[in-house]
């Protein structure tokens, strides 16, 4: 598939068919991910591929429990509705045929003194985001669909890290759902036009 077709075709998909994702294809996606640029080439990423349905159901249960608790303490109905939506938005990795947990490790600095206290975490997240983009585009090029979700980590980072055996300094950034869409995607969420988000100097 032409690169620009791949970029246009990638969509965040949250409902999947049961069709499995071939192991070789997952390896190809991971090979694309590790070619991403990273700050001082630290490659601060780890990927945990999870096909085990029982494990993913357990993770979903943990997230739903946390979201329920947050909903119970939410002040108004609108916020409760938004939080209820976050259940699907944070757990579609459990119903996809495969999921990938994405971990990061704070930037060490490669001999450079960190210029700001936020740099270790910021640079780790930026680097990992690039790897996730590579992975998602590779998935699209191979005919699969995917969705990256930070929700699982936002709601239940510590609980999920414990389930997955994540050890410091590594931390969970999010989950990628992987598979083939159960139905055609809705219209793409609107994008701000290039003219609005860009400025040319010179
Ligand atoms: C940093 C980041 C966090 C995201 N978190 C979630 C999430 O928690 N749940 C979810 O379903 N989608 C999540 N998404 C996907 C976005 O909702 C999606 O990319 C956006 O709505 C644009 O739609 P598109 O990817 O189909 O073009 C996330 C995307 C990014 C880049």
XYZ file of C-alpha atoms in Angstrom, residues 6-188:
183
model
C -1.736 3.960 4.556
C -1.697 7.234 6.467
C -5.172 8.107 5.166
C -6.539 4.647 5.850
C -5.449 4.392 9.510
C -8.359 4.909 11.825
C -8.886 4.238 15.519
C -11.089 1.150 15.625
C -12.813 -0.004 18.801
C -14.934 -2.983 17.628
C -13.212 -6.039 16.198
C -14.052 -9.314 14.459
C -12.710 -12.601 15.865
C -10.243 -13.019 13.011
C -6.810 -13.601 14.566
C -3.710 -11.511 13.954
C -0.886 -13.599 12.486
C 2.245 -13.854 14.633
C 4.493 -12.929 11.676
C 2.427 -9.793 11.100
C 2.771 -8.748 14.748
C 6.532 -9.216 14.430
C 6.529 -7.049 11.282
C 4.623 -4.336 13.176
C 7.120 -4.496 16.045
C 10.018 -4.292 13.563
C 8.453 -1.099 12.197
C 7.961 0.250 15.723
C 11.596 -0.153 16.743
C 12.749 1.820 13.685
C 11.108 4.938 15.129
C 13.353 7.799 16.200
C 13.944 8.250 19.925
C 15.679 10.847 22.090
C 19.433 10.077 22.105
C 18.415 6.746 20.554
C 17.537 5.353 23.962
C 14.642 3.365 22.521
C 12.754 3.690 25.801
C 10.002 1.289 24.755
C 8.854 -2.195 25.590
C 5.884 -4.001 24.063
C 3.945 -6.814 25.709
C 1.827 -8.708 23.181
C -1.198 -10.201 24.927
C -3.430 -12.695 23.204
C -4.480 -14.437 26.429
C -8.192 -13.691 26.607
C -8.475 -14.481 30.317
C -5.686 -12.074 31.186
C -7.255 -9.329 29.106
C -10.675 -9.948 30.668
C -9.016 -9.583 34.070
C -7.468 -6.286 33.000
C -10.817 -5.089 31.698
C -12.476 -5.961 34.990
C -9.881 -3.966 36.918
C -10.359 -0.905 34.680
C -14.160 -1.101 34.857
C -14.015 -1.318 38.631
C -11.873 1.821 38.829
C -14.087 3.691 36.338
C -17.209 2.679 38.326
C -15.649 4.102 41.474
C -14.821 7.351 39.696
C -18.362 7.531 38.260
C -19.836 7.046 41.727
C -17.931 10.059 43.007
C -18.509 12.230 39.898
C -20.470 15.361 40.648
C -22.791 15.744 37.680
C -24.612 13.665 35.073
C -22.623 14.905 32.085
C -19.368 13.885 33.734
C -20.876 10.530 34.687
C -21.888 9.969 31.049
C -18.401 10.889 29.782
C -16.859 8.534 32.306
C -19.251 5.735 31.308
C -18.044 6.193 27.698
C -14.512 5.732 28.986
C -15.354 2.144 29.848
C -15.476 1.189 26.170
C -12.732 3.667 25.335
C -10.410 2.041 27.872
C -11.251 -1.630 27.410
C -11.558 -2.392 23.673
C -8.180 -4.139 23.890
C -9.998 -6.919 25.770
C -12.387 -7.670 22.907
C -9.861 -7.352 20.055
C -8.077 -10.561 19.018
C -4.750 -9.165 20.215
C -3.488 -6.338 22.369
C -0.129 -4.734 22.952
C 0.755 -3.058 26.227
C 3.126 -0.162 25.583
C 5.713 0.640 28.252
C 8.144 3.515 28.533
C 11.199 4.246 30.647
C 12.197 7.809 31.615
C 14.901 9.324 29.434
C 18.319 8.875 31.034
C 20.120 11.542 29.048
C 22.882 9.733 27.243
C 25.475 11.889 28.991
C 23.539 15.114 28.512
C 22.273 16.898 31.607
C 18.465 17.028 31.523
C 17.545 20.646 30.663
C 14.281 20.519 32.599
C 12.851 18.321 35.312
C 10.062 17.197 32.992
C 12.517 16.105 30.290
C 12.952 12.439 31.324
C 9.234 11.706 31.168
C 8.449 14.032 28.254
C 11.180 12.602 26.040
C 10.205 9.033 26.909
C 6.594 9.681 25.953
C 7.547 11.490 22.738
C 9.804 8.628 21.707
C 7.238 5.968 22.528
C 4.521 7.901 20.690
C 6.637 7.751 17.538
C 7.045 4.010 17.902
C 3.297 3.575 18.384
C 2.634 5.618 15.230
C 5.022 3.393 13.262
C 3.325 0.303 14.661
C -0.175 1.514 13.838
C 0.785 2.469 10.293
C 2.444 -0.923 9.806
C -0.750 -2.576 11.064
C -2.763 -0.573 8.531
C -0.369 -1.443 5.694
C -0.794 -5.133 6.581
C -4.588 -4.842 6.412
C -5.296 -4.673 10.145
C -6.976 -2.067 12.316
C -5.829 -0.734 15.646
C -6.426 1.833 18.330
C -4.017 3.269 20.863
C -5.639 4.009 24.208
C -4.059 5.882 27.090
C -7.259 5.402 29.127
C -6.216 2.076 30.676
C -3.054 3.649 32.074
C -4.823 6.822 33.176
C -7.449 4.904 35.132
C -5.571 1.867 36.409
C -1.837 2.239 35.792
C -0.644 0.652 39.020
C -3.133 -2.210 38.941
C -2.317 -3.081 35.328
C 1.416 -2.791 35.910
C 1.062 -5.293 38.761
C -0.907 -7.711 36.550
C 1.675 -7.429 33.748
C 4.700 -7.616 36.067
C 6.016 -4.219 34.989
C 9.032 -3.202 37.054
C 10.360 0.324 37.618
C 11.672 2.391 35.935
C 9.286 1.075 33.280
C 5.731 2.357 33.320
C 2.583 1.653 31.333
C 1.752 4.284 28.704
C -1.287 2.643 27.119
C -2.750 -0.298 25.266
C -2.995 -0.931 21.535
C -5.981 -2.944 20.308
C -5.228 -4.971 17.212
C -7.374 -6.920 14.768
C -9.789 -6.400 11.932
C -12.726 -4.023 12.208
C -16.093 -5.670 12.901
C -17.797 -3.015 10.784
C -16.734 -0.131 8.549
C -15.529 2.855 10.578
C -17.649 5.939 11.041
C -16.574 9.107 9.310
C -13.149 10.246 10.404
